[in-house]
Short mmCIF file of C-alpha atoms in Angstrom, two decimals:
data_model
loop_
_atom_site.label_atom_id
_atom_site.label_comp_id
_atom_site.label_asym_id
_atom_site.label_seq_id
_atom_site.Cartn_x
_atom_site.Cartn_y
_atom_site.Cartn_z
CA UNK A 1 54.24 -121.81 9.47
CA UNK A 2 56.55 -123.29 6.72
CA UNK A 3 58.08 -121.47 3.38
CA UNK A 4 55.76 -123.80 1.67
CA UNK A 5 52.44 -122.91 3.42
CA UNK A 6 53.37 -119.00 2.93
CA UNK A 7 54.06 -119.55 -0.96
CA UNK A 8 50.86 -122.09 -1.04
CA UNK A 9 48.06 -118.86 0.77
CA UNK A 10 50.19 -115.97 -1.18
CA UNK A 11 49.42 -118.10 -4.77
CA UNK A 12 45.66 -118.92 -3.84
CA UNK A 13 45.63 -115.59 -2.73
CA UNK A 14 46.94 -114.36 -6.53
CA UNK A 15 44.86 -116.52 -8.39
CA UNK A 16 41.50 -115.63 -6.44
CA UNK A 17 42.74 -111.92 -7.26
CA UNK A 18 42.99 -112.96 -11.52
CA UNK A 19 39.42 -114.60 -11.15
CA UNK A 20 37.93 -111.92 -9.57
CA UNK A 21 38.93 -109.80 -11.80
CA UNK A 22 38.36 -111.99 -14.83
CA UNK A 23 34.51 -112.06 -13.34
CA UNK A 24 34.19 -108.99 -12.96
CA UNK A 25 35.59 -108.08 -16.60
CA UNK A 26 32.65 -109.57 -17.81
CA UNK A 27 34.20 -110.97 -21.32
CA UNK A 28 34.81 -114.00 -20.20
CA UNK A 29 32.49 -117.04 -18.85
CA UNK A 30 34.63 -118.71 -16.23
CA UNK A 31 34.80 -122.00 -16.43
CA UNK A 32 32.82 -124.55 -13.34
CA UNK A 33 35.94 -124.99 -11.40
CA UNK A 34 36.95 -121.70 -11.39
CA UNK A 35 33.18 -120.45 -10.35
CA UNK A 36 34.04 -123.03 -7.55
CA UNK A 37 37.40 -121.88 -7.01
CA UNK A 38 35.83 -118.47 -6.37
CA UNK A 39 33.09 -119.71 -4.51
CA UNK A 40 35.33 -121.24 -1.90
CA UNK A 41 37.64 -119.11 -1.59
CA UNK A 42 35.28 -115.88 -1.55
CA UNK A 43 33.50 -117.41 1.60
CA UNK A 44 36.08 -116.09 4.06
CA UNK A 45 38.12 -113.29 4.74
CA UNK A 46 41.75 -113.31 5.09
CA UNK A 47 44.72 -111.49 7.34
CA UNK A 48 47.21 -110.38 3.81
CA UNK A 49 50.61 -109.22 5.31
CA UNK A 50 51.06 -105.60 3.72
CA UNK A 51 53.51 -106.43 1.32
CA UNK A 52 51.67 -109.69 -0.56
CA UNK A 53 48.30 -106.95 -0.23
CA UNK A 54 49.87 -104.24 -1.63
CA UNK A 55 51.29 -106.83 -4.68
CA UNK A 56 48.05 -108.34 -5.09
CA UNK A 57 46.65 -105.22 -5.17
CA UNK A 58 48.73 -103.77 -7.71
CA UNK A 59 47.16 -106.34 -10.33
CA UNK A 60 44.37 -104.93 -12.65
CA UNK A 61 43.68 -102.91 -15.45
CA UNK A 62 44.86 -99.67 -15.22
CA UNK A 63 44.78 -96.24 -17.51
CA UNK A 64 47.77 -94.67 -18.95
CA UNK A 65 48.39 -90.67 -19.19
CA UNK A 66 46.92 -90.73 -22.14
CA UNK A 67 43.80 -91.87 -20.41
CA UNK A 68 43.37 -95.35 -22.17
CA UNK A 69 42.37 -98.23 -20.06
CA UNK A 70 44.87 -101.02 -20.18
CA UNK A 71 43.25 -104.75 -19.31
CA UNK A 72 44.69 -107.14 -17.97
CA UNK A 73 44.99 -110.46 -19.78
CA UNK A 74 42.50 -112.92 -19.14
CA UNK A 75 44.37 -115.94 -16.73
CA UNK A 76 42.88 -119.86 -16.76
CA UNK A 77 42.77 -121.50 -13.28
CA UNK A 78 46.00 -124.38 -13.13
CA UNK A 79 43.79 -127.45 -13.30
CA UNK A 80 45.68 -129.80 -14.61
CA UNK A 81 45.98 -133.49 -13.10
CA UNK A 82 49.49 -135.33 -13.67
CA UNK A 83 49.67 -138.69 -12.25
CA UNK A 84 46.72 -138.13 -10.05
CA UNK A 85 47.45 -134.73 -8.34
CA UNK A 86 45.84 -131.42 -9.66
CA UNK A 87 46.69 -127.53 -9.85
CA UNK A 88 49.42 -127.53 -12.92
CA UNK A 89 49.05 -125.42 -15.72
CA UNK A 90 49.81 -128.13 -18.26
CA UNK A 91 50.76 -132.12 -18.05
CA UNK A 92 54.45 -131.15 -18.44
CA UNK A 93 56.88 -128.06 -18.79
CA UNK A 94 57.97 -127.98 -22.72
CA UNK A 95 58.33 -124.85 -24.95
CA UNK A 96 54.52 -124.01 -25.05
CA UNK A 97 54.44 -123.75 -21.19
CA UNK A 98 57.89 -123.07 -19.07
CA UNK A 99 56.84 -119.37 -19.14
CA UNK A 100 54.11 -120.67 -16.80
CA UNK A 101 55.83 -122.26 -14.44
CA UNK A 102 58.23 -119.64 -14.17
CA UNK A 103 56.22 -116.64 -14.27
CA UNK A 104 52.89 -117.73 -12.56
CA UNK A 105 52.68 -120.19 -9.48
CA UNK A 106 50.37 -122.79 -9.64
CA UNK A 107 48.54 -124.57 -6.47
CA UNK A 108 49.76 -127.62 -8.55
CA UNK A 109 53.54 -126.70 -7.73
CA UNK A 110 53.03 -125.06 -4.41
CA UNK A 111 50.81 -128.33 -2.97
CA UNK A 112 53.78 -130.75 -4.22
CA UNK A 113 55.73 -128.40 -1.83
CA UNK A 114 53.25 -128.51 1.28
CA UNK A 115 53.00 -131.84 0.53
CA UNK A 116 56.94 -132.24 0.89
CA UNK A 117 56.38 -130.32 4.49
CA UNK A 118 54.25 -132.98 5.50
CA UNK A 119 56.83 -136.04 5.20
CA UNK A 120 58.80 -137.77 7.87
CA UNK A 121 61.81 -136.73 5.99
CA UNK A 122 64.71 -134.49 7.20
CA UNK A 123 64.83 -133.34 3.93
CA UNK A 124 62.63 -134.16 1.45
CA UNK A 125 62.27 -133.71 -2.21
CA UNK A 126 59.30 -132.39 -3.56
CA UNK A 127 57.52 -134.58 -6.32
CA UNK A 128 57.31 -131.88 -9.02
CA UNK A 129 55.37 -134.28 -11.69
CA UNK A 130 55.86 -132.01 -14.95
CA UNK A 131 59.54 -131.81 -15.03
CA UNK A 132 60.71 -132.84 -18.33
CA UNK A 133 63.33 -136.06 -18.06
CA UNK A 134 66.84 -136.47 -16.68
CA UNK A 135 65.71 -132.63 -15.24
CA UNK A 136 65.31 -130.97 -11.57
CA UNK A 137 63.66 -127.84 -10.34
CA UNK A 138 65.54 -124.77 -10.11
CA UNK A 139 64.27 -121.91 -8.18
CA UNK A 140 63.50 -120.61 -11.17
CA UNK A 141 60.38 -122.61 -10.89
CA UNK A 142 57.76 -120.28 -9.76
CA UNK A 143 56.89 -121.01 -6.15
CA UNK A 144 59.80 -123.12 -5.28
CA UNK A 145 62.35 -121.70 -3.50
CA UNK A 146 65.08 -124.40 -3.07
CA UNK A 147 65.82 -127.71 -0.46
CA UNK A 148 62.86 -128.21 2.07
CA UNK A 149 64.88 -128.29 5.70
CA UNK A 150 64.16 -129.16 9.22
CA UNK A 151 60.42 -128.29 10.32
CA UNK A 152 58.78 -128.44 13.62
CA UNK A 153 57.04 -131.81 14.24
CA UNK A 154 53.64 -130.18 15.14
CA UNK A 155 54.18 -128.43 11.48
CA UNK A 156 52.67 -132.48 9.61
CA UNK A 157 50.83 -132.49 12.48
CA UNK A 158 48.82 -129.75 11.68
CA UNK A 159 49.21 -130.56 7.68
CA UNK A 160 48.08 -134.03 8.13
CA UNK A 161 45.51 -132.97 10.08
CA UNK A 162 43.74 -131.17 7.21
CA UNK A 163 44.33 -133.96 5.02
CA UNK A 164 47.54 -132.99 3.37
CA UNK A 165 49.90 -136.09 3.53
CA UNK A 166 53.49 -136.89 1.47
CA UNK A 167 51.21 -139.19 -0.33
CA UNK A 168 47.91 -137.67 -0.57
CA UNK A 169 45.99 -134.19 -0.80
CA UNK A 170 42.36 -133.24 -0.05
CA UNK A 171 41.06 -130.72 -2.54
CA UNK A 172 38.11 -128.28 -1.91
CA UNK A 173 37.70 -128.68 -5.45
CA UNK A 174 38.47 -131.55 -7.49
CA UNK A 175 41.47 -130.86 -9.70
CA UNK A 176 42.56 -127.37 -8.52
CA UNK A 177 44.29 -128.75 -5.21
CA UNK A 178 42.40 -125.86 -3.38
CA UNK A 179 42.28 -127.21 0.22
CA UNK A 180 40.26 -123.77 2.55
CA UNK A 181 41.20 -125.21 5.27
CA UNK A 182 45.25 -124.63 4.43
CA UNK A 183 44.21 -121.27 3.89
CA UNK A 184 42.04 -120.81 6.98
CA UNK A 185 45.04 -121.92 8.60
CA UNK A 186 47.33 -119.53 7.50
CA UNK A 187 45.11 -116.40 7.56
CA UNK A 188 44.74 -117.41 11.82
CA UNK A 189 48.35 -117.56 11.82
CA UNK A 190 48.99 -114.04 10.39
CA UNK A 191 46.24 -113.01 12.77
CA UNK A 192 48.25 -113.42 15.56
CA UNK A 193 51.58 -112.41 13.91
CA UNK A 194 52.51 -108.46 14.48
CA UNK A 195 55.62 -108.34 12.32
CA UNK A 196 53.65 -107.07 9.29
CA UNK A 197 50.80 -104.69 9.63
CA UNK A 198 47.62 -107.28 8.32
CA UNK A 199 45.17 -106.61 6.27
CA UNK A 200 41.83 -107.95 6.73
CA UNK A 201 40.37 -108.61 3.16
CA UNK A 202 37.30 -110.11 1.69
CA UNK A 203 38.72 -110.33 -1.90
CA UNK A 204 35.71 -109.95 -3.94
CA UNK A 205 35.38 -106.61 -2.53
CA UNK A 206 38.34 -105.02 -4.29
CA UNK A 207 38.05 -103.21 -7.31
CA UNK A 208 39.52 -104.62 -10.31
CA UNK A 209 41.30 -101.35 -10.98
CA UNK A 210 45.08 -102.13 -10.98
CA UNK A 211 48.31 -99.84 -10.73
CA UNK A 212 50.73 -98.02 -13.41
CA UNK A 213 53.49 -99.77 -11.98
CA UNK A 214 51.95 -102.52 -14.23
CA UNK A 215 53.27 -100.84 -17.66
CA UNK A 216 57.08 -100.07 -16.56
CA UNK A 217 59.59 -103.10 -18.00
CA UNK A 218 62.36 -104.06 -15.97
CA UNK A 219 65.16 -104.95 -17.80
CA UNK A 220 68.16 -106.88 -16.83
CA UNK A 221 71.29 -104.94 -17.07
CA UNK A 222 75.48 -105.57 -17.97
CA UNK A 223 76.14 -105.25 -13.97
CA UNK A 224 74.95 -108.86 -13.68
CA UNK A 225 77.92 -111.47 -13.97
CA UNK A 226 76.55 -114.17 -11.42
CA UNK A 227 75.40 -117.06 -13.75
CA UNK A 228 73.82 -118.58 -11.14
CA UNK A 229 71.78 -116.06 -9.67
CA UNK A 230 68.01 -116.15 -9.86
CA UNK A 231 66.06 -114.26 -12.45
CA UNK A 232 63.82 -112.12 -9.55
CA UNK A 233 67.18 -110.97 -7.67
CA UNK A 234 68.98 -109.18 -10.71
CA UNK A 235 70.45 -105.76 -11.39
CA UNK A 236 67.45 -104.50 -13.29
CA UNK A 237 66.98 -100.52 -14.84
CA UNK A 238 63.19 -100.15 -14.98
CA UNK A 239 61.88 -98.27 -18.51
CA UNK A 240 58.88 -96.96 -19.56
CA UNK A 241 57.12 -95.04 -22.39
CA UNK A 242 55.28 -92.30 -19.53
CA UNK A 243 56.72 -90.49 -17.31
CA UNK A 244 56.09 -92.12 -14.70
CA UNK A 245 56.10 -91.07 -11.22
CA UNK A 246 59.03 -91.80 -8.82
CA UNK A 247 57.02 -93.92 -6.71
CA UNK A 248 55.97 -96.17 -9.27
CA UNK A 249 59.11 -96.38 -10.89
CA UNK A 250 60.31 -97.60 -6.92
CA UNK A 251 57.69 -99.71 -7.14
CA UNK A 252 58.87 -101.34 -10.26
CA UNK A 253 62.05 -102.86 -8.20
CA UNK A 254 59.58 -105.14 -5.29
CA UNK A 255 56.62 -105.85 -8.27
CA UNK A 256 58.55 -107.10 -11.41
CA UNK A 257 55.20 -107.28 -13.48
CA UNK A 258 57.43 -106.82 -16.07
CA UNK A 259 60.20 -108.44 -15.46
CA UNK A 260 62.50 -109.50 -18.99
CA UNK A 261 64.21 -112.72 -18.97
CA UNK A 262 68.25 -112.44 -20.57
CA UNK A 263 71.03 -114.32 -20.38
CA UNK A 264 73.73 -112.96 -18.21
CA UNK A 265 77.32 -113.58 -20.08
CA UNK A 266 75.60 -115.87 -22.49
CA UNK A 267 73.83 -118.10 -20.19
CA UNK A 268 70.18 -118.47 -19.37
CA UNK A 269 70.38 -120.99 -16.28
CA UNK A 270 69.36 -117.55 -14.04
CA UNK A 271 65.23 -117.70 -15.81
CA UNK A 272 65.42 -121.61 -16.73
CA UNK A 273 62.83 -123.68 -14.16
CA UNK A 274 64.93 -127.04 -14.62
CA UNK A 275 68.57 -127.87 -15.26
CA UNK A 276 69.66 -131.24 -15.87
CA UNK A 277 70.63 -133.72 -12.63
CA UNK A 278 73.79 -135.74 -14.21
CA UNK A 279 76.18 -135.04 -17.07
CA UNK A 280 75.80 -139.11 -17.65
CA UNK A 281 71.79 -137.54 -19.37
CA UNK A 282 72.75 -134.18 -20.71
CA UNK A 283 69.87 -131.92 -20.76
CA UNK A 284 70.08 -128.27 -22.44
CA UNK A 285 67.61 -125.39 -22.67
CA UNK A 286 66.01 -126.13 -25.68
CA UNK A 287 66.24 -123.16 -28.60
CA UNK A 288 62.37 -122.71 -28.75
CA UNK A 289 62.41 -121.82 -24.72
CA UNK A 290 65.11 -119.12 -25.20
CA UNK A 291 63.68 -118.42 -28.26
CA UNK A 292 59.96 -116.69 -26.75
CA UNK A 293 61.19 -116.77 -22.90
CA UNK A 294 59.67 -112.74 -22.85
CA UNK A 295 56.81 -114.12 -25.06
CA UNK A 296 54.42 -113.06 -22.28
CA UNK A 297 55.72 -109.95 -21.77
CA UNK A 298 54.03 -108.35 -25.06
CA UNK A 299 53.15 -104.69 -23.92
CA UNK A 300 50.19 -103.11 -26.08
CA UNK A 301 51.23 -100.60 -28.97
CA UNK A 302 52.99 -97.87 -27.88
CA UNK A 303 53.51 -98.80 -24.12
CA UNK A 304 56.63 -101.10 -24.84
CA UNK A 305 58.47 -98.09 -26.26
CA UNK A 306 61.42 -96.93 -23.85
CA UNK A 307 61.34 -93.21 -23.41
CA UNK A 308 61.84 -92.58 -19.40
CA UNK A 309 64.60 -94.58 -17.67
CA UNK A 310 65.39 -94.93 -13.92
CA UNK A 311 68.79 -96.19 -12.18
CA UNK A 312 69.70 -99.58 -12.38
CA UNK A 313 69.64 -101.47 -9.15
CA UNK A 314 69.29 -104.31 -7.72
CA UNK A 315 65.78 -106.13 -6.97
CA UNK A 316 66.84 -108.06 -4.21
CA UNK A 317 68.42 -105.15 -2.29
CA UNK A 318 65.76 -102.89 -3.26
CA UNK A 319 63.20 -105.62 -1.76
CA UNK A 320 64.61 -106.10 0.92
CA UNK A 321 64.81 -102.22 1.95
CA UNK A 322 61.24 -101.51 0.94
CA UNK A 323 60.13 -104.75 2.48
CA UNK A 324 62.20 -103.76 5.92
CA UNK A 325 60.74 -100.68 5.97
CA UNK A 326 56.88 -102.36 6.16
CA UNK A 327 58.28 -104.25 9.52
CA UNK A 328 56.35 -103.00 12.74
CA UNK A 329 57.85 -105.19 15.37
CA UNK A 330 60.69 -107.46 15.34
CA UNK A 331 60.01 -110.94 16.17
#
């Protein structure tokens, strides 16, 4: 089990949640691949470590105090192709997109990653196909989280042996990079694995009923001074126009559905998904990208309105304790 592999099942395990309930919304035709996508996927069921279940869970449409139902927006399936590889949510990150690939993963990013794992390199670089030019991932970039390191030998053993190569990918479904038997892989491995209790879930069988934790913003505060932390390990004081319970508002700190992007001491490298690789090609965050970087994070009327504040802390601690507190046995 790599980084990569974990990211790649916990992504096709999001976007098999957003399908779902996009299907079962009813509004909305989906379109072939994603009736494929769900097809696939929906075949098996899966061991979800409680924390990824409880997240994935969390997603839906939900009703506020005032009892009015809340849906959740409907999401298209990353199938993109860029250069000949699949799963990105557009051909390359510019204004119209970075809040994308920063906010959603994408089987696009995640298989460039697996992909990565599956070299003879010590440490190899993944080939991330949208990045704009003279520009390198951050981890900022939604399912990347930094240099690739040393990985067992039987690790592209296994890779390769479901046809994912440094140079090649076998897809499920053509254009999605999908590949089951990744995910079969991973669900045996958390089978066997006792440090998390496991859920066993056949993901067309949950509701698409969401929670409140859903409507509470989280919004960077003055405490943060590191400008090059990352955007999802802030000090953050969550807001919201309910009262909300305690629990939820706890909740708020591990979830981030709502999670505002700001500069900290007047730079915005924390949220940005590239930066630029040489001052010889200067590359700056364009105006339009800082301009609608919370463009996604449009609440409907009356929700958005900050009446009930909690205590600012920070995400990664907070995390970290919560998560800690889901362990059953050490490894």
């Amino acid at each position: 089990m790599t980084k990569g592999m974990l990211m790649y099942y916990s992504t096709a395990m999001l976007w098999s949640r957003l399908l779902d309930i996009k299907a079962k919304r009813g509004n909305t035709n989906l379109t072939f691949q994603e009736l494929e996508f769900c097809k696939a996927v929906m075949l098996h069921e899966y061991n979800i470590p409680q924390p990824i279940y409880l997240f994935l869970k969390g997603i839906g449409e939900v009703k506020d105090p005032t009892g009015k139902t809340v849906h959740l927006a409907n999401h298209q399936l990353p199938v993109t192709v860029v250069q000949g590889s699949g799963g990105y949510h557009s051909v390359a990150i510019d204004a119209n997109t970075h809040n994308l690939f920063e906010e959603i993963p994408s089987l696009g990013i995640c298989g460039d990653i697996v992909m990565a794992e599956a070299s003879e390199a010590a440490q190899p670089v993944p080939n991330f196909r949208v990045l704009p030019q003279h520009t390198r991932a951050t981890r900022a970039l939604c399912g990347y989280f930094g240099p690739i390191g040393a990985r067992k030998e039987e690790v592209r053993i296994l890779l390769q042996s479901i046809g994912v190569r440094d140079n090649g990918f076998d897809e499920t479904i053509g254009g999605t990079r999908l590949n089951i038997n990744l995910l079969q892989k991973v669900s045996d491995y958390f089978s066997g694995s006792s440090t998390f209790r496991n859920e066993k879930v056949e993901l067309d069988a949950l509701t698409g009923e969401g929670d409140g934790v859903q409507l509470i913003k989280s919004i960077p505060t003055d405490e943060n001074v590191d400008t090059t932390a990352r955007w999802t390990n802030l000090f953050i004081r969550p807001n919201s126009s309910n009262a909300s319970p305690v629990t939820t508002f706890g909740a708020s700190y591990l979830m981030g559905y709502q999670l505002q992007k700001d500069a900290i001491a007047g730079n915005n490298a924390n949220w940005c998904c590239v930066e630029q690789i040489a001052a010889a090609n200067p590359w700056n965050i364009p105006a339009a990208w800082i301009a609608n970087r919370n463009a996604r994070r449009v609440l409907p009327p009356g929700l958005g309105i900050e009446r009930f504040v909690s205590i600012s802390d920070s995400q990664r601690n907070r995390t970290n304790a919560i998560v800690r507190r889901m362990i059953i046995s050490q490894r």
